[in-house]
Structures are given as structure tokens and as C-alpha cells.
XYZ file of C-alpha atoms in Angstrom:
715
model
C 156.876 72.363 94.464
C 156.492 75.840 95.932
C 157.148 76.524 99.584
C 156.942 80.109 100.743
C 158.450 80.685 104.154
C 159.144 84.317 104.924
C 162.027 85.263 107.150
C 163.998 82.017 106.953
C 167.487 81.744 105.525
C 169.425 78.558 104.760
C 171.603 79.022 107.805
C 168.565 79.339 110.038
C 166.994 76.246 108.468
C 170.152 74.212 109.073
C 170.460 75.387 112.667
C 166.826 74.598 113.426
C 167.122 71.171 111.783
C 170.241 70.375 113.806
C 168.602 71.609 117.022
C 165.602 69.380 116.396
C 167.916 66.404 116.007
C 169.685 67.245 119.242
C 166.301 67.221 120.961
C 165.676 63.741 119.531
C 169.057 62.562 120.806
C 168.251 63.802 124.301
C 164.800 62.269 124.101
C 166.292 58.905 123.121
C 167.896 58.553 126.558
C 164.615 59.348 128.313
C 162.672 56.969 126.067
C 165.154 54.145 126.556
C 164.893 54.548 130.321
C 161.079 54.552 130.432
C 159.928 52.229 127.658
C 160.571 48.578 127.033
C 161.183 49.088 123.284
C 164.258 51.278 122.924
C 164.363 54.377 120.756
C 168.084 53.849 120.199
C 168.884 51.608 117.260
C 170.260 48.169 118.115
C 173.118 48.922 115.701
C 174.250 51.740 117.986
C 174.652 49.244 120.788
C 176.731 47.124 118.405
C 178.888 50.169 117.575
C 179.289 51.005 121.256
C 180.380 47.492 122.174
C 182.819 47.378 119.258
C 184.254 50.728 120.341
C 184.925 49.349 123.815
C 186.791 46.421 122.266
C 188.894 48.770 120.135
C 189.517 51.067 123.113
C 191.056 48.099 124.909
C 193.228 47.147 121.934
C 191.049 44.296 120.703
C 189.224 43.631 117.430
C 185.801 45.216 116.896
C 184.736 41.912 115.359
C 184.855 40.299 118.784
C 181.455 41.914 119.166
C 178.939 39.547 117.540
C 177.050 41.011 114.510
C 179.592 43.807 114.015
C 179.818 43.716 110.217
C 181.112 47.161 109.380
C 184.491 48.611 108.550
C 186.855 48.793 111.540
C 187.327 52.444 110.600
C 183.816 53.116 111.899
C 184.727 51.789 115.333
C 187.863 53.920 115.297
C 185.840 56.975 114.261
C 183.409 56.412 117.138
C 186.068 55.941 119.824
C 184.818 58.986 121.814
C 181.720 56.890 122.601
C 183.805 55.207 125.275
C 183.786 58.521 127.177
C 180.622 60.164 125.844
C 177.875 57.717 124.934
C 175.919 60.066 122.669
C 178.938 61.071 120.580
C 177.989 58.829 117.649
C 174.416 60.096 117.533
C 175.619 63.714 117.528
C 178.131 62.901 114.792
C 175.426 61.312 112.637
C 173.168 64.337 113.154
C 176.019 66.618 112.075
C 176.383 64.462 108.962
C 172.668 65.007 108.317
C 173.383 68.732 108.087
C 176.487 68.064 105.978
C 174.292 66.107 103.563
C 172.051 69.170 103.188
C 175.051 71.422 102.515
C 176.389 69.004 99.884
C 172.947 68.935 98.267
C 172.927 72.730 98.079
C 176.299 72.784 96.350
C 175.377 70.061 93.845
C 172.087 71.801 93.073
C 173.898 75.098 92.570
C 176.168 73.460 89.997
C 173.152 71.838 88.321
C 171.415 75.208 88.080
C 174.519 76.758 86.577
C 174.908 73.961 84.055
C 171.214 74.119 83.243
C 171.437 77.821 82.472
C 174.531 77.307 80.344
C 172.814 74.573 78.358
C 169.653 76.570 77.769
C 169.987 78.474 74.472
C 170.726 82.135 74.930
C 172.669 81.918 78.165
C 176.351 82.656 77.932
C 178.981 82.027 80.569
C 178.987 85.716 81.460
C 175.236 85.743 82.059
C 175.456 82.471 83.933
C 178.091 83.998 86.214
C 175.838 86.963 86.815
C 172.840 84.736 87.560
C 174.941 82.620 89.912
C 175.989 85.739 91.785
C 172.343 86.798 91.987
C 171.427 83.362 93.340
C 174.153 83.574 95.969
C 172.871 87.005 97.003
C 169.364 85.584 97.261
C 170.653 82.868 99.584
C 171.884 85.581 101.925
C 168.417 87.154 102.096
C 165.762 86.131 104.560
C 163.708 84.030 102.158
C 163.944 80.379 101.299
C 164.822 79.606 97.713
C 163.408 76.533 96.014
C 166.585 74.463 96.461
C 166.367 75.006 100.202
C 162.702 74.021 100.135
C 163.546 70.780 98.310
C 166.262 69.843 100.828
C 164.036 70.916 103.711
C 161.078 68.770 102.667
C 162.971 65.749 101.323
C 165.713 65.546 103.930
C 165.891 68.004 106.824
C 162.296 67.678 108.046
C 161.819 64.153 106.761
C 160.985 62.253 109.975
C 162.623 59.063 108.706
C 166.022 60.640 108.059
C 165.963 62.680 111.266
C 164.952 59.747 113.472
C 167.372 57.269 111.891
C 170.386 59.477 112.636
C 169.153 60.426 116.110
C 168.642 56.726 116.900
C 172.311 56.109 116.165
C 172.259 54.552 112.710
C 175.421 55.239 110.701
C 173.930 55.122 107.181
C 174.098 58.899 106.886
C 177.897 58.571 106.726
C 177.749 56.679 103.455
C 175.051 59.069 102.224
C 177.400 62.003 102.784
C 180.223 60.096 101.072
C 178.031 59.380 98.027
C 177.094 63.056 97.720
C 180.747 64.043 98.044
C 181.606 61.738 95.130
C 178.806 63.271 93.081
C 179.926 66.805 93.933
C 183.513 66.067 92.902
C 182.262 64.610 89.622
C 180.175 67.725 89.041
C 183.311 69.800 89.585
C 185.197 67.581 87.127
C 187.584 66.444 89.877
C 187.021 62.887 88.742
C 190.252 61.329 89.993
C 189.619 62.604 93.498
C 186.019 61.444 93.122
C 187.227 57.949 92.246
C 189.457 57.882 95.309
C 186.623 59.015 97.602
C 184.263 56.560 95.909
C 186.449 53.560 96.652
C 188.222 54.566 99.827
C 185.252 56.133 101.588
C 181.837 55.418 100.049
C 182.254 51.736 99.139
C 184.382 51.099 102.189
C 181.631 52.384 104.482
C 178.958 50.334 102.693
C 179.342 47.974 99.778
C 176.302 49.193 97.849
C 177.920 52.304 96.206
C 179.612 49.793 93.896
C 176.409 50.008 91.840
C 177.299 53.576 90.786
C 180.496 52.584 88.952
C 178.751 51.501 85.689
C 176.880 54.802 85.409
C 180.037 56.826 86.015
C 181.898 54.752 83.436
C 179.154 55.336 80.854
C 178.877 58.990 81.830
C 182.481 59.536 80.806
C 182.105 57.875 77.409
C 178.777 59.628 76.738
C 177.172 56.469 75.423
C 173.536 56.912 74.366
C 170.786 54.354 74.841
C 169.817 54.670 71.179
C 173.394 54.386 69.847
C 174.062 51.519 67.482
C 175.818 48.440 68.818
C 179.042 49.385 67.023
C 178.911 52.940 68.375
C 178.321 51.636 71.877
C 181.222 49.203 71.598
C 183.620 51.866 70.314
C 182.714 54.304 73.052
C 182.965 51.665 75.745
C 186.336 50.348 74.625
C 187.932 53.764 74.066
C 186.691 55.219 77.347
C 190.084 55.755 79.002
C 188.712 58.135 81.612
C 186.106 55.600 82.679
C 188.743 52.890 82.879
C 191.025 55.043 85.006
C 188.123 56.028 87.282
C 187.094 52.403 87.762
C 190.683 51.331 88.388
C 191.293 54.058 90.995
C 187.983 53.326 92.665
C 188.432 49.567 92.934
C 192.131 49.704 93.766
C 191.597 52.225 96.551
C 188.854 50.024 97.991
C 191.094 46.966 97.663
C 193.944 48.834 99.371
C 191.736 49.645 102.360
C 190.556 46.037 102.513
C 194.156 44.819 102.364
C 195.244 47.124 105.205
C 192.468 45.960 107.506
C 192.990 42.339 106.459
C 196.592 42.616 107.594
C 195.380 43.937 110.952
C 192.325 41.751 111.644
C 192.828 38.723 109.386
C 190.201 36.318 108.041
C 187.532 37.421 110.472
C 187.571 40.886 108.894
C 187.017 39.456 105.388
C 184.233 37.196 106.558
C 182.296 39.758 108.586
C 182.945 42.914 106.567
C 182.825 41.582 103.006
C 181.748 37.994 102.445
C 178.830 38.133 104.866
C 177.028 40.731 102.739
C 177.421 38.610 99.616
C 176.259 35.387 101.248
C 173.681 36.965 103.544
C 170.256 35.284 103.520
C 167.955 36.806 106.134
C 164.929 34.694 107.059
C 163.598 37.258 109.521
C 160.679 39.329 108.276
C 161.645 42.530 106.491
C 160.313 44.594 103.595
C 161.867 42.237 101.057
C 159.569 39.359 99.959
C 162.641 37.091 99.748
C 162.577 36.576 103.503
C 159.631 34.176 103.357
C 161.070 32.135 100.492
C 164.384 31.844 102.345
C 162.498 30.933 105.526
C 160.753 28.061 103.733
C 164.077 26.871 102.277
C 165.994 27.078 105.533
C 166.395 23.307 105.660
C 167.785 23.165 102.096
C 171.058 25.155 102.147
C 171.875 24.543 98.460
C 168.532 25.805 97.191
C 168.608 28.651 99.695
C 172.003 29.767 98.379
C 170.707 29.570 94.816
C 167.763 31.818 95.652
C 170.053 34.163 97.539
C 172.420 34.598 94.606
C 169.537 34.758 92.116
C 168.259 37.791 94.020
C 171.180 39.755 92.591
C 169.911 39.327 89.001
C 167.100 41.932 89.010
C 169.442 44.338 90.768
C 172.157 43.821 88.148
C 169.653 44.286 85.315
C 168.397 47.547 86.821
C 171.910 48.850 87.474
C 173.027 48.185 83.891
C 169.806 49.441 82.293
C 169.699 52.688 84.259
C 173.407 53.259 83.644
C 172.940 52.988 79.870
C 169.678 54.912 79.875
C 170.345 57.823 82.232
C 174.105 58.135 82.769
C 174.063 61.652 81.283
C 172.178 62.795 84.383
C 174.070 61.190 87.267
C 171.868 62.395 90.170
C 168.747 60.990 88.517
C 170.543 57.817 87.423
C 171.867 57.207 90.935
C 168.441 57.837 92.447
C 166.813 55.233 90.166
C 169.684 52.800 90.663
C 169.571 53.078 94.451
C 165.783 52.915 94.588
C 165.748 49.743 92.493
C 168.682 48.237 94.394
C 166.896 48.726 97.737
C 163.509 47.590 96.430
C 164.888 44.345 94.955
C 167.424 43.664 97.679
C 167.053 40.355 99.507
C 167.126 42.287 102.783
C 165.284 45.592 103.037
C 164.705 47.676 106.174
C 163.608 51.284 106.735
C 167.158 52.537 107.215
C 167.943 51.557 103.621
C 165.433 54.142 102.396
C 167.824 56.953 103.296
C 170.172 55.642 100.593
C 167.849 57.050 97.956
C 166.184 59.740 100.075
C 169.525 61.533 100.099
C 169.336 61.861 96.291
C 165.698 62.925 96.214
C 166.324 66.697 96.676
C 168.615 66.602 93.630
C 166.004 65.112 91.298
C 162.717 66.527 92.551
C 162.768 69.274 89.888
C 163.370 66.758 87.136
C 160.207 64.770 87.870
C 157.295 66.890 86.666
C 154.534 64.805 88.213
C 151.003 66.118 88.618
C 149.553 66.330 92.122
C 147.157 63.501 91.385
C 149.970 61.213 90.221
C 152.107 62.248 93.190
C 149.336 61.491 95.668
C 148.648 58.131 94.024
C 152.330 57.129 93.969
C 153.099 58.286 97.480
C 149.827 56.868 98.784
C 150.556 53.398 97.370
C 154.074 53.463 98.809
C 152.924 54.547 102.290
C 149.849 52.308 102.363
C 151.756 49.121 101.502
C 154.461 50.037 104.013
C 151.857 50.829 106.645
C 150.167 47.475 106.114
C 153.493 45.691 106.566
C 154.227 47.618 109.776
C 150.782 46.828 111.146
C 151.068 43.084 110.557
C 154.663 43.083 111.853
C 153.504 44.852 115.040
C 150.679 42.354 115.540
C 153.099 39.476 115.010
C 155.896 40.744 117.277
C 154.013 42.453 120.086
C 150.590 40.813 120.052
C 151.579 37.318 119.032
C 149.035 37.149 116.224
C 149.698 34.630 113.401
C 150.270 37.269 110.709
C 153.499 35.873 109.245
C 151.935 35.173 105.836
C 150.232 38.574 105.863
C 153.606 40.186 106.473
C 154.911 38.427 103.376
C 151.904 39.508 101.294
C 152.462 43.053 102.511
C 156.093 42.839 101.442
C 154.945 41.753 97.975
C 152.578 44.726 97.893
C 155.423 46.990 98.962
C 157.620 45.631 96.163
C 154.845 46.335 93.661
C 154.383 49.850 95.016
C 158.126 50.434 94.607
C 157.975 49.199 91.019
C 154.984 51.472 90.408
C 156.854 54.429 91.921
C 159.861 53.729 89.690
C 157.595 53.662 86.658
C 155.960 56.977 87.633
C 159.304 58.684 88.233
C 160.660 57.536 84.869
C 157.433 58.466 83.069
C 157.447 62.021 84.378
C 161.188 62.543 84.091
C 162.065 65.792 82.332
C 165.862 66.062 81.984
C 165.722 69.792 81.175
C 163.433 70.637 84.089
C 165.976 72.512 86.157
C 164.841 75.743 87.768
C 166.212 79.026 86.572
C 164.661 81.159 89.280
C 165.712 81.110 92.895
C 162.369 81.436 94.679
C 159.992 79.292 92.667
C 160.282 76.150 90.606
C 159.407 76.031 86.923
C 160.036 73.282 84.411
C 160.825 75.945 81.791
C 160.831 79.632 82.652
C 159.576 81.475 79.579
C 161.220 84.851 79.220
C 160.654 88.226 77.604
C 164.068 89.361 76.391
C 165.188 92.936 75.764
C 168.246 92.589 73.543
C 170.625 95.411 72.709
C 171.901 95.448 69.107
C 174.791 97.849 69.599
C 175.494 100.858 67.430
C 176.792 99.522 64.116
C 175.523 96.747 61.921
C 173.997 93.285 62.327
C 177.239 91.806 63.639
C 177.332 94.063 66.693
C 174.806 91.920 68.551
C 176.446 89.930 71.356
C 176.968 86.190 70.956
C 174.572 85.661 73.840
C 171.959 87.899 72.232
C 172.285 86.086 68.922
C 171.736 82.697 70.555
C 168.603 83.990 72.224
C 167.240 85.463 69.002
C 167.669 82.134 67.249
C 165.700 80.263 69.917
C 162.890 82.766 70.598
C 159.413 82.053 69.307
C 158.916 85.683 68.252
C 161.376 88.500 67.593
C 160.323 92.161 67.508
C 162.447 95.143 66.416
C 161.921 98.513 68.095
C 162.242 100.879 65.153
C 161.746 104.442 66.348
C 164.333 105.442 69.004
C 167.390 104.740 66.825
C 168.590 103.043 63.635
C 171.516 100.908 62.524
C 173.841 101.632 59.617
C 171.423 100.120 57.085
C 168.580 102.380 58.185
C 165.122 100.953 58.735
C 165.513 97.927 56.464
C 164.984 94.832 58.638
C 165.713 92.366 55.823
C 169.426 92.364 56.678
C 168.590 91.474 60.249
C 166.334 88.647 59.103
C 168.993 87.308 56.751
C 171.664 87.372 59.463
C 169.457 85.850 62.180
C 167.652 83.417 59.901
C 164.460 84.578 61.621
C 161.436 86.665 60.788
C 161.626 90.027 62.563
C 158.414 91.881 63.447
C 158.725 95.662 63.319
C 157.471 97.450 66.436
C 156.860 101.189 66.030
C 156.181 103.764 68.733
C 152.498 102.888 68.862
C 153.197 99.193 69.286
C 155.743 99.704 72.089
C 154.097 102.526 74.017
C 150.379 101.935 73.474
C 149.977 98.335 72.342
C 152.696 96.638 74.390
C 150.312 93.768 75.133
C 150.707 92.630 71.529
C 154.470 92.263 72.109
C 154.142 90.627 75.529
C 151.346 88.317 74.430
C 152.374 84.688 74.942
C 155.676 85.594 76.650
C 154.550 83.507 79.637
C 154.340 80.443 77.368
C 157.237 81.003 74.947
C 160.379 83.100 74.717
C 159.834 86.484 73.071
C 162.480 89.095 72.223
C 162.422 92.817 71.533
C 165.513 94.067 69.712
C 166.664 97.562 70.593
C 169.374 99.549 68.819
C 172.126 100.405 71.304
C 171.329 99.336 74.866
C 167.778 98.354 75.898
C 167.649 101.026 78.595
C 168.933 103.825 76.386
C 165.276 104.924 76.138
C 162.909 105.317 79.103
C 160.034 103.753 77.170
C 161.707 100.358 77.520
C 161.684 100.612 81.325
C 157.921 101.080 81.105
C 157.696 97.946 78.963
C 159.652 95.988 81.590
C 157.256 97.150 84.299
C 154.267 96.051 82.224
C 155.836 92.624 81.737
C 156.574 92.171 85.439
C 153.060 93.267 86.374
C 151.824 90.482 84.115
C 154.059 87.957 85.877
C 156.389 87.577 82.890
C 160.081 86.890 83.504
C 162.263 89.628 81.953
C 165.918 89.365 81.012
C 168.019 92.171 79.544
C 170.950 91.583 77.205
C 173.006 94.743 77.294
C 175.118 96.211 74.516
C 177.038 99.371 73.611
C 175.007 102.568 73.247
C 175.679 106.214 72.542
C 175.631 106.735 76.323
C 178.979 104.978 76.700
C 180.333 105.153 73.151
C 180.664 108.974 73.395
C 183.960 108.314 75.140
C 185.467 107.803 71.690
C 185.842 111.592 71.344
C 188.210 111.687 74.307
C 185.877 113.072 76.972
C 185.867 110.911 80.073
C 182.544 109.278 80.847
C 182.511 109.987 84.567
C 182.652 113.745 83.809
C 179.289 113.721 82.021
C 176.251 115.251 83.665
C 172.582 114.765 82.831
C 171.884 113.799 79.239
C 169.387 115.931 77.292
C 167.292 115.350 74.193
C 167.056 118.136 71.616
C 163.825 117.936 69.648
C 163.135 119.186 66.150
C 161.625 122.626 66.043
C 158.741 123.625 63.839
C 157.454 127.091 63.057
C 154.784 126.710 65.736
C 156.616 124.577 68.334
C 160.057 125.507 69.636
C 160.567 124.108 73.166
C 163.750 124.945 75.080
C 163.267 123.204 78.427
C 166.483 121.232 77.927
C 168.479 124.482 78.194
C 168.168 124.453 81.989
C 169.826 121.020 82.184
C 172.642 122.165 79.915
C 173.128 125.271 82.077
C 173.196 123.159 85.233
C 175.823 120.807 83.767
C 178.006 123.734 82.629
C 177.791 125.399 86.050
C 178.845 122.105 87.626
C 181.724 121.699 85.187
C 180.109 118.601 83.639
C 179.909 117.588 79.991
C 176.463 117.460 78.363
C 175.514 114.789 75.847
C 172.709 116.023 73.588
C 170.741 113.277 71.845
C 169.206 114.567 68.638
C 165.620 113.869 67.662
C 164.568 111.392 64.968
C 161.159 111.054 63.342
C 160.199 107.692 61.852
C 156.734 106.481 60.844
C 155.264 109.902 61.641
C 151.819 110.792 60.259
C 150.322 114.099 59.279
C 147.373 115.271 61.358
C 145.072 114.693 58.386
C 146.203 111.078 57.851
C 146.042 110.405 61.570
C 142.504 111.815 61.815
C 141.341 109.745 58.856
C 143.109 106.606 60.055
C 145.139 106.271 56.892
C 148.385 104.256 57.319
C 150.378 106.816 55.365
C 153.654 107.909 56.956
C 155.971 110.828 56.373
C 159.557 110.157 55.219
C 162.024 109.656 58.100
C 163.649 112.843 59.392
C 166.733 113.200 61.580
C 167.938 116.251 63.503
C 171.505 117.080 62.472
C 174.357 118.629 64.445
C 174.077 121.748 62.286
C 170.376 122.204 63.050
C 170.848 121.429 66.755
C 173.679 123.986 67.022
C 171.468 126.615 65.384
C 168.669 125.844 67.847
C 171.058 126.185 70.795
C 172.356 129.512 69.506
C 168.793 130.756 68.970
C 168.015 129.906 72.603
C 171.149 131.817 73.720
C 170.058 134.903 71.745
C 166.576 134.765 73.287
C 168.089 134.575 76.762
C 170.183 137.705 76.079
C 167.130 139.520 74.714
C 165.446 138.788 78.037
C 168.411 140.193 79.948
C 169.753 136.761 80.943
C 173.382 135.848 80.384
C 173.347 132.442 78.601
C 175.434 129.559 79.861
C 177.209 129.325 76.506
C 177.920 131.497 73.488
C 178.578 131.115 69.798
C 182.272 130.607 70.617
C 181.646 127.813 73.105
C 183.492 124.744 71.947
C 181.408 121.642 71.215
C 181.754 118.182 69.730
C 179.705 117.011 66.779
C 179.397 113.258 66.359
C 177.815 111.264 63.547
C 177.237 107.541 63.131
C 179.149 106.599 66.298
C 180.191 102.957 66.160
C 179.730 102.720 62.377
C 182.530 102.237 59.883
C 182.124 105.842 58.633
C 182.017 107.460 62.080
C 182.581 111.247 62.045
C 183.730 113.472 64.941
C 184.480 117.200 64.815
C 185.568 119.614 67.547
C 184.688 123.238 66.922
C 182.675 126.205 68.201
C 178.887 126.214 68.152
C 179.047 128.921 65.473
C 181.271 126.771 63.275
C 179.118 123.686 63.790
C 175.969 125.679 62.914
C 177.529 126.370 59.513
C 179.191 122.982 58.921
C 177.619 120.663 56.323
C 180.173 117.867 56.466
C 178.728 115.655 59.210
C 177.010 113.433 56.662
C 174.206 110.944 57.176
C 172.444 110.367 60.527
C 172.520 109.522 63.367
C 174.028 112.685 64.928
C 174.825 113.633 68.521
C 176.248 116.788 70.074
C 178.367 117.339 73.173
C 178.922 120.567 75.079
C 182.054 119.996 77.176
C 182.347 121.287 80.731
C 185.657 121.618 82.546
C 188.212 119.515 80.686
C 191.272 117.624 81.808
C 194.488 118.223 79.801
C 194.253 114.660 78.493
C 190.701 115.329 77.312
C 191.846 118.493 75.553
C 194.639 116.618 73.786
C 192.142 114.066 72.497
C 189.641 116.725 71.403
C 192.339 118.623 69.518
C 192.790 115.582 67.262
C 189.211 116.133 66.026
C 189.429 119.909 65.667
C 187.707 121.275 62.609
C 190.178 122.803 60.165
C 189.735 126.575 59.702
């Protein structure tokens, strides 16, 4: 599902949705005054009458057909002064449901990213922060779109609350239980489950088996012995069930002490014994109607109606308890579909869970249209025949029953489609669009030392990527250009990517990154070289998701010499001179840094997989041996530039006595740092193997000087 709505934030969506419901509430009074068939639900009249009884110190059960918790009548006491109070309260709960959905979905996204290979807790935290920032922008994210379509602009949910039906209260309670479970506040969840959700409506009892099995992590394909062991040793599930049922029993006991047997009969026993012979979406009504004169057989059918519900509850609990939102959606859908009494208001019981599972059901448009069409068509047929029966007096009673059978079949078909297209890992990782799996091009920093310097997060990603490339020309690790050690450590084949591959043939690296995860390994940090920024741009232009796994680089590791990082100016690159080519453009940047009192980090050139002009012209894959600019050579080049400046009558920014820092193999076990003059460094042969770097300090702090003195070259 992709819904693009520019300029709308979540807050604006919620305010508009609430305003629309207020309009419906106001309209209800006008409609009720003008039309014979009221817009206001008959249950709201029952609530209002019960409230008046309670307001005068009497029992709400004195109102015939009041079969709800007395707490509801207490909650709605302001109705005695303001008739629309209950409708407004239910509309507010509609918005609360949306907010709870957002929070549950946020936790699901976070858990989904943590479970996907390559995503550490640190990255997940960063992505969560990015998601929260996106929510503050003026664009709808996909979670908001799901809640908007499935709940906030769903005409059924909006109208039911505005008409004065209280089912949204139990919906909010169910989501609160789920949210607390997601937060691992399971004891509080159990208390809310029993004291609030089940107490408001009995049906949330059906969620207890799935929660119990969720805690013991029982799998559908576990052996019988494994299942038995997990079930019996599931102390957390036992405690949850005990808290849930005892809290519900405590509430029942309190109200029993206040209202006596009538409370038990109307609030509890009625719903167990209920056998409704009036036409409703359940096909049981007609069977019970025919058996009205045979109470024993009617009771048998009524109790037998619980069997398919029990089977579904147990099966879905065992099969899908790992994913509670999806399990609860299936359980509620089946419970409503097979219930012996089924009306439109019951649909909100599973509609409230629909935003949480819409990403998990990867159904094609054709399947979606077929499933939704069958559901709406069978329901529409029932409504048509019911209208003709009630308002036109046509003899369509049997047709109503046939339509209810068709509706039951369409529900069964919808359940089958949802289960068939269920993808448990299909949780979105982007905030603006929905993808079942977002394939990613990863830029992974390897750090400065050896194979073990890769981050844990980077290593996990490497192990799960379809292809892994190694950028092998901007820097090297301590084992040089040999990628076999990388392959042995990662247990993966590593494809070498030279300058030509990265800069000119980047399509070969990005190829397939929209269908599978691909990684490019970079020594140091991925953005230590500008060429990698160009690669990122190419990927984004191709619509490929890019993620960067940072690591240490020479840009921050230079602090090991004692110079403070925030005192560094612009970094320069010193290239290797030849007899014919001796550029000095970097001198101006060094001069600028010195004049500003800033330190200058000089990155020294490396040449790998270079070809002679002859071999390049003839297309022969013959490469020159690797060459690396040393601190000694770089110091000589800098001094040569200073001499040339003086010959041209320009006073150079530095001299042969200017102090500098020579660094070699930073981050390796044999790291070398010396502090000396440029003249001394130009004559020093003790820096050893590459890679080398050079620093020209600017104004130094006494603490920096003390650190530098520890590396001073002995005279």
C-alpha cells in the first residue's frame, strides 16, 4: 500500500479525523429529529437510560437489555447532563486507538530492524530517531497511511462511534494490552487484560491462549514432547493467565456484591446462554429460529456454536503466537465470523487490528479485489434482503439466511487468503513507502587495522549480503592488498573493485542491489574518499536504498598524536611527483590553515593497479607494482615548494624548521609517530612500511605540545 499525501502530518490527520466524527455526532441529532429510523444506535439509548438509573442511586440493570459492566454506566454519568457526552467520548477513543496503533507499529518496526541481519541496536536507535523526525515533517509515513485507511477514514468505525456504540472502548483496551506486551510490561498487561479488556467485553478471553503460548515460544512443528515441556514449564504464561483471570474475577466479585444475582445473569451468564433468533449476519439465527419450540435442542445448538470458535482460537494460538498482532487479528476475525450472533459493530473488533497486520499480508491487487469484493458483495446482499424484509415487508427471511451463509463463506475465504499471503518478515524499514523487503546497497567501513576492526554490525551485514565488493585503491589494511584474509574471516567471497570499477563502471557494483543486498567494503570510513559520495548519488538516482556503516578513519584517528581534532583545518592530499608533473595546488590550503592557526592533515598518495601508458593503450591488463608516498618524500616535496616560493619573492608559510608530525600505519599494531622539523623528516628513513600521513601543526595548546613532545624524534 502506498499513499502519498503531501503536506499532512499525523497530528493533522488525527485532528481532521476527530473533527469529522464531531460533525457526525452533530448530524446524528438532526437525523434523529427528521427521520423515522434513528442514526443513533439503540444501545446508546440503553446506556442513557442506565445512566439515569445510576444517577438516581439505582441499578443500571433496572433498564431492560442493559447487559454491560456497571462501570460503563458510571463512566457515562455525564450523559445525564450532556446527552452527547458518550458519543464524544467514543470518538476520542477512536483517536486513542490510532495513537496506540502508531506506538505498536513503531515497536514492530524497531523489532523488525533488529531482527533483520546487519542491523545492530545502535543502528536501530538511529533509524528510530530518523523515523520520529520524519513523523514531525509534513508528509504521511506508511504507518499513518495504514491507520488512516483501515481505521480513521473507515466509514464503519467512524459511524459506529458517532452513533454511540461503546465497542471502541474494548478496542482501545485490547490495543493497550498488546502495547504493554510489546514493551515487555507483561504483568501490567495481564492486569489490564482482565480488569479492563475482558471486563468491558467477554470476547478478549480468546487472546489468553496465544499470550500463554507466546511466552513459552512453542512452535507449531515442535514434537509432542517438546510442546508438552514448553507448556508445562511456562511459568510466565501461568502467572499472566492467573493475573488476568483473577483480576477479572475480582471485578466481577466487587460488582456482584453491589448488584447481586441480576449482575451475574445480565453481565455474564446471558452472553454464554444467548441464542438470538432475530436475523443477523450469523447463519445460526435461522437454525435457532426453527428450534425455538425445542429449548433443549436449541441450547445444544447454541453451545455447539462455540466449538468452531474454540478450534480456531487454539489453532491460531499454536500456529501464530510468535506474531501476536497477526494472531489476534485471525483469532478475532474467526471468532466474529463463527459467532452465533454477528452484527456490523462486531467488525470493529478485528478492524482495530488491521492496521497492525496490513504490511504482513503481501496480497496482490487481484487477490485483494477478489477477497474484498466477495466480503462486500455477500454483506451487501444480506443488507438488501434485510431491508426488503424490515421496511418493505417482503418475504425474504430465507434469502437473508442464504446471504448469511454466503457471508460466512466469504469470511472463511478471506481468512484463507490472509493466511496464504502472510509474510511474517514483511515489516517496512522505510518510513514513507511500504516494502516487504527493502534491498540495500551497503557502504561498510573496515577501520584502519586488520580484519577484526570491522564493526559487529558491519560483519553481520557482510555475512548476509548476496555480493561483497572491496574497494582496493584509496587505502589498504595491514595485510596489504591480499583479500584472502578478508574472505577467510568473513567466510564469503570478496570481489575486488579497483578505481575503474568504482569510478567508471559503478553499475557493475550496483547491479541487482534493488533485488538483493550488496556491500562495498571501504578501508577506514566510507566517506573518507569523495568518490564514494558519487557512488551513493548514483545508487539513489537508480532508486536503490543506501545504508552506510561507519568506522574509524585517518580523519579521526590522527588525534592519537595529541593534536585536538577540532583544531584541524582543511585536509589536503599530497600527490606523487614525477619528473614531468609536480603540482603544488595543495600549498594554498596549507598556507590558509597556518594563517588561521589550524592544523593541516596531509594524506599521502598511493598508486595501486596503475598501468603504463603503453599497456593502457594496448589494453593489456598488466599493472605496475604498488607505490606509496612516504613522509620523507612528502616532506621533501613541501620543502621544494617552499624554496620555489622564495625564488619567486614570496615568503612561504613554513620553513625547513617548521615542526611537523609524521605518522605511519595509524591504527595498526606497529603504528609509528614522530615529531620533528620538516628538514629532519625529509632525511628520516625510520617511518617503515606504508601507509604514511603527515601533519603540519598550527597554533598549539600546551596540552597538545606536551603530547607531541612524547613523540619527538631523538637528535
